[in-house]
Coordinates of C-alpha atoms in Angstrom, one line a residue:
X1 CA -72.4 39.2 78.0
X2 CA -73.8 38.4 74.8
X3 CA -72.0 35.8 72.3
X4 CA -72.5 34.0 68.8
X5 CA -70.9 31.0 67.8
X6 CA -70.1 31.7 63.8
X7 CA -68.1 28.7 63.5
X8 CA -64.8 27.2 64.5
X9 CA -62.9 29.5 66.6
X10 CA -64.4 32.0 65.3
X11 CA -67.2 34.0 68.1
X12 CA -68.5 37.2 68.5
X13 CA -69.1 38.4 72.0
X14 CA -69.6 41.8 73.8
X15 CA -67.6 42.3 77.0
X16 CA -67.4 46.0 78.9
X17 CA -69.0 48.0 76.4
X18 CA -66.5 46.2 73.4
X19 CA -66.9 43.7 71.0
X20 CA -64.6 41.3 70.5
X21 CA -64.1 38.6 67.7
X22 CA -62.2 35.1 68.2
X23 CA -60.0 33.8 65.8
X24 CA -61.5 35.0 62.2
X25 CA -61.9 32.4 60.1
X26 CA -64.5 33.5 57.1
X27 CA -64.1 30.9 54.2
X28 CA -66.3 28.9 52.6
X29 CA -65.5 24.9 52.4
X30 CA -62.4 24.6 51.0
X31 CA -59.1 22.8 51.0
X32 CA -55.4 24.5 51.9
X33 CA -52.2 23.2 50.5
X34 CA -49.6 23.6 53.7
X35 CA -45.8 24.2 53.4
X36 CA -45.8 20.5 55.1
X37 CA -47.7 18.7 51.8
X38 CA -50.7 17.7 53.7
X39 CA -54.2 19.1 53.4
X40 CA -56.2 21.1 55.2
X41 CA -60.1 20.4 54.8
X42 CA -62.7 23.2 56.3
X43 CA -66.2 21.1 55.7
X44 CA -68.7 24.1 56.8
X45 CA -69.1 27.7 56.3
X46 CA -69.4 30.5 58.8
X47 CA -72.8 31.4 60.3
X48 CA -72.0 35.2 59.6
X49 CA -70.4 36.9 56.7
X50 CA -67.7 38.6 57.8
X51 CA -69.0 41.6 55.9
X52 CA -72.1 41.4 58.1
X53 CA -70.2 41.2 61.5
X54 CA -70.8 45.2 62.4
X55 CA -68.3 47.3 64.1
X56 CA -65.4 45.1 65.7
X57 CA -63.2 46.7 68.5
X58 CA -60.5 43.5 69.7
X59 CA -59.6 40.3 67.6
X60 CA -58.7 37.7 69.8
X61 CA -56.3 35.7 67.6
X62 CA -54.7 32.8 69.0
X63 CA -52.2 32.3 66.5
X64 CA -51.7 32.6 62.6
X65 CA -49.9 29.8 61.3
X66 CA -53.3 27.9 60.6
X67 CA -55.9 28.1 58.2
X68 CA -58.4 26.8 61.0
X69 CA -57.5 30.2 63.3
X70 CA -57.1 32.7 60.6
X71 CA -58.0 31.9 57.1
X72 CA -57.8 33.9 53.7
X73 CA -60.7 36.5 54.4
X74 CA -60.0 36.5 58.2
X75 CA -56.8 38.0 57.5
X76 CA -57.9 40.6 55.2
X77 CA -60.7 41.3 57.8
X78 CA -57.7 42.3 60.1
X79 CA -57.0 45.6 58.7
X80 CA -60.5 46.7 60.0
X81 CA -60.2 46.1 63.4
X82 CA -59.2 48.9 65.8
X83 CA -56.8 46.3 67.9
X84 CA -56.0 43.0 67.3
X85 CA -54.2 40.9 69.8
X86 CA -52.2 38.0 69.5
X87 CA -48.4 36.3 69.8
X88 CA -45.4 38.3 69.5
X89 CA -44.5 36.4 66.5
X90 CA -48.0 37.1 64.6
X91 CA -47.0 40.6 65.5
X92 CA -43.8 40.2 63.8
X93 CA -45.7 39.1 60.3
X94 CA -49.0 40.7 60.1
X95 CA -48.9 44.8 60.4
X96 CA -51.0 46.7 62.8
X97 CA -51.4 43.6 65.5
X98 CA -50.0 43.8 68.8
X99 CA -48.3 40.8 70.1
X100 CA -48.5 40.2 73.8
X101 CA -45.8 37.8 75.7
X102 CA -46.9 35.2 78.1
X103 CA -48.7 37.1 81.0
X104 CA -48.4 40.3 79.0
X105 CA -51.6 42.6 79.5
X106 CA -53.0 45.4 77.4
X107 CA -56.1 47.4 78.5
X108 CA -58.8 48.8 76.0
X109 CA -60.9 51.6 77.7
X110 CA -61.2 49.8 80.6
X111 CA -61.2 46.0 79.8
X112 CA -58.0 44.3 80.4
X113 CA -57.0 41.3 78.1
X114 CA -53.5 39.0 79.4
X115 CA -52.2 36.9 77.1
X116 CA -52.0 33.5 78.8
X117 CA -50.5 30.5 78.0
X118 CA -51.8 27.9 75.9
X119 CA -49.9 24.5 74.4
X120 CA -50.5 23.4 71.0
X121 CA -50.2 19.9 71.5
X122 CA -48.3 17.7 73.8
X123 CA -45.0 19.1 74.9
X124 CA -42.4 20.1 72.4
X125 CA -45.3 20.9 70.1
X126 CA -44.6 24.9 69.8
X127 CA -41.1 23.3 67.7
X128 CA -43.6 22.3 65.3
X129 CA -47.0 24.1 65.6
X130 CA -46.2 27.3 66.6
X131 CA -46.7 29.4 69.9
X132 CA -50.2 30.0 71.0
X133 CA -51.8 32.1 72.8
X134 CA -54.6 32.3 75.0
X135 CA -56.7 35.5 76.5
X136 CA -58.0 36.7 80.1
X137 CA -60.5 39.0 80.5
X138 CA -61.0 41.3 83.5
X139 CA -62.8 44.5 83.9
X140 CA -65.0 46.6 87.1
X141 CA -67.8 44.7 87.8
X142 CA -68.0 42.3 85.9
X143 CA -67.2 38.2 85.7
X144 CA -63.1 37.3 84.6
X145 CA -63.6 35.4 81.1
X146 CA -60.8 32.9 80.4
X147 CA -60.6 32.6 76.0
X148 CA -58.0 29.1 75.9
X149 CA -57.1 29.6 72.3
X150 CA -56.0 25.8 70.7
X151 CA -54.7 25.0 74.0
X152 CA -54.0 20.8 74.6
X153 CA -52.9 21.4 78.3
X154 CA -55.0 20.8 81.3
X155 CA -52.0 21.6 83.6
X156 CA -51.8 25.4 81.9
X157 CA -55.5 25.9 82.5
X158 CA -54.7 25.3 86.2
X159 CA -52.2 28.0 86.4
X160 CA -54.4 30.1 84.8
X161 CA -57.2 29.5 86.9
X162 CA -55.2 30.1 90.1
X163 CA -53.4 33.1 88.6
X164 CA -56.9 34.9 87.7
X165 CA -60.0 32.6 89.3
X166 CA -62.6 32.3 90.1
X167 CA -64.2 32.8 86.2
X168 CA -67.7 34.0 85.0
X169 CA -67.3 32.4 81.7
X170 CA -64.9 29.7 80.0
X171 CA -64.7 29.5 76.0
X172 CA -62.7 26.0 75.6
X173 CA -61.3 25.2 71.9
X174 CA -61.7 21.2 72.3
X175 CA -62.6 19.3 69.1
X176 CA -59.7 16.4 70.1
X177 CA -57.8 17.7 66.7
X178 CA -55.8 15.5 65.0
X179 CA -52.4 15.7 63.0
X180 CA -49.6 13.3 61.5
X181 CA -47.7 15.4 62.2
X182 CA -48.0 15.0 65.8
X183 CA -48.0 11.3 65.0
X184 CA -51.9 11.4 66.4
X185 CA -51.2 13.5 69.6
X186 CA -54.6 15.4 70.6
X187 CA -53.4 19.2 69.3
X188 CA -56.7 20.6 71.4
X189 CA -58.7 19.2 74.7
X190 CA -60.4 15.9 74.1
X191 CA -63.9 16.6 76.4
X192 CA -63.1 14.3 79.2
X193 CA -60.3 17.2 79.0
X194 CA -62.2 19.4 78.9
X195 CA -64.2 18.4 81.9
X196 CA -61.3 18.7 84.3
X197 CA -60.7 22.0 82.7
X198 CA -64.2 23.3 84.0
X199 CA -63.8 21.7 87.6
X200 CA -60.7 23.9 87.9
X201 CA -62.4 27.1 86.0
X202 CA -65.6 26.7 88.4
X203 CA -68.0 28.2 88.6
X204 CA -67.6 29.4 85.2
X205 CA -70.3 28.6 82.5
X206 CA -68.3 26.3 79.7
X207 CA -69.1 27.2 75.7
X208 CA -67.3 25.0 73.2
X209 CA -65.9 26.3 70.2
X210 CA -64.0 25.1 67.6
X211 CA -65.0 21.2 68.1
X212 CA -66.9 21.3 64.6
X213 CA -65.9 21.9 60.7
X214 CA -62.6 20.6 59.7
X215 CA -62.0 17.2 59.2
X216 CA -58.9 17.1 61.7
X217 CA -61.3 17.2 64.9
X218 CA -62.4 13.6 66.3
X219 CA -64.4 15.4 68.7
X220 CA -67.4 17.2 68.1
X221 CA -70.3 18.8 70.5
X222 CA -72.1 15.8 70.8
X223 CA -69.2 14.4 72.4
X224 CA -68.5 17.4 74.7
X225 CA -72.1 17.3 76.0
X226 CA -71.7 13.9 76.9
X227 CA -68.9 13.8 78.4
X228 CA -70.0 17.0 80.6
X229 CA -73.3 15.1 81.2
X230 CA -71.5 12.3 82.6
X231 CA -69.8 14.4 85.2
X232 CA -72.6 16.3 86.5
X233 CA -72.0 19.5 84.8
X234 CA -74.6 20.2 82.1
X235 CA -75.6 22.8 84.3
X236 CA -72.2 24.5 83.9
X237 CA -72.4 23.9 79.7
X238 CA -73.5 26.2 77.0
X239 CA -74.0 25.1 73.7
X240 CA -74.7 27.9 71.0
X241 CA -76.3 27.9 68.1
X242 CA -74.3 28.6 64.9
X243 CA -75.0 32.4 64.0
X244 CA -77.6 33.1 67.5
X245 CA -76.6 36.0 69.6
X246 CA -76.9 34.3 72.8
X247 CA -77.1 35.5 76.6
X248 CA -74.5 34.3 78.7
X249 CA -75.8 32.4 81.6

């Protein structure tokens, strides 16, 4: 398995023969006015041009009701894209993607993805934030990956893991984000979560995303590596470099 971090959510990895993309999110720094009145600040670019991606097969999208999962070119990158996946209610509003329900599974010449749950934010957050999604992976031969979308919720990831375990390979969305509108309430996994999430997705190899590039995380990988340091687990942790096709370990 081969991945590269582009920025954000957004990663490019190959997985049975497919490529799939993680929440597309292609603009430049920029602000976004929300319905709400508050402000939305991306601070960094994306390692890869969306028009230099290559062929795409899946889109992982883990929601799109924000600008930090699916921004103004990702969502006119969608079109593209043979099969996108995502919630039944982004399936609702965006033609041509498939929304999956909670446990829901769709298989893509011979990769299996099941939409798991995720939680936006402590509980009662899907009221405000939306519903979320998050993605298994399974095919023949090779290691289950677990994609947790903007998933807050350790005790989901245990479900998950005892659902589908034991994992090759865990992408975590962490960052610690931030909103008011949550009066403050972590929307993602702080690390020290995100720790406990890895003891439970063992013996998976942990890669961070989306800990970097908007100004609502209070997290970033420095943090993440430290905290996973202090545990004992930087054998278990892979950080990528922005825009590097990497080998998974």
């Amino acid at each position: 398995m081969k991945i590269t971090h582009i920025g954000g959510p957004t990663a490019l990895f190959t997985y049975g023969g497919l490529t799939f993309l993680t929440d597309p999110a292609f603009d430049e720094p920029r602000e976004y006015q929300m319905p709400t009145g508050r402000v939305m600040k991306k601070l960094t670019g994306p390692a890869i041009p969306a028009a230099d991606l290559g062929p795409v097969d899946v889109v992982l999208l883990s929601h799109d009701e924000h600008f930090d999962n699916l921004d103004v070119s990702g969502r006119a990158l969608l079109p593209s894209i043979p099969t996108v996946l995502s919630t039944p209610g982004a399936g609702t509003r965006i033609p041509g993607v498939q929304g999956l329900d909670k446990w829901e599974s769709a298989t893509i010449d011979g990769v299996t993805v099941t939409a798991v749950p995720a939680l936006h934010g402590p509980e009662g957050a899907e009221a405000v934030l939306g519903v979320v999604t998050g993605f298994v992976l399974q095919s023949a031969d090779l290691p289950t990956v677990y994609v947790s979308g903007d998933n807050a919720s350790v005790d989901l990831v245990k479900q998950i893991a005892d659902r589908f375990g034991p994992f090759g390979v865990g992408v975590l969305f962490a960052g610690a984000a931030r909103t008011v509108l949550m009066d403050g309430a972590n929307l993602t996994l702080t690390s020290a979560e995100a720790v406990e999430a890895a003891h439970l997705l063992a013996p998976a190899t942990i890669i961070p995303v989306h800990t970097e590039g908007w100004t609502h995380f209070t997290e970033g990988p420095d943090q993440f590596a430290q905290a996973f340091a202090d545990a004992g687990l930087t054998d278990r942790l892979q950080l990528l470099e922005h825009g590097v096709a990497t080998e998974v370990r």
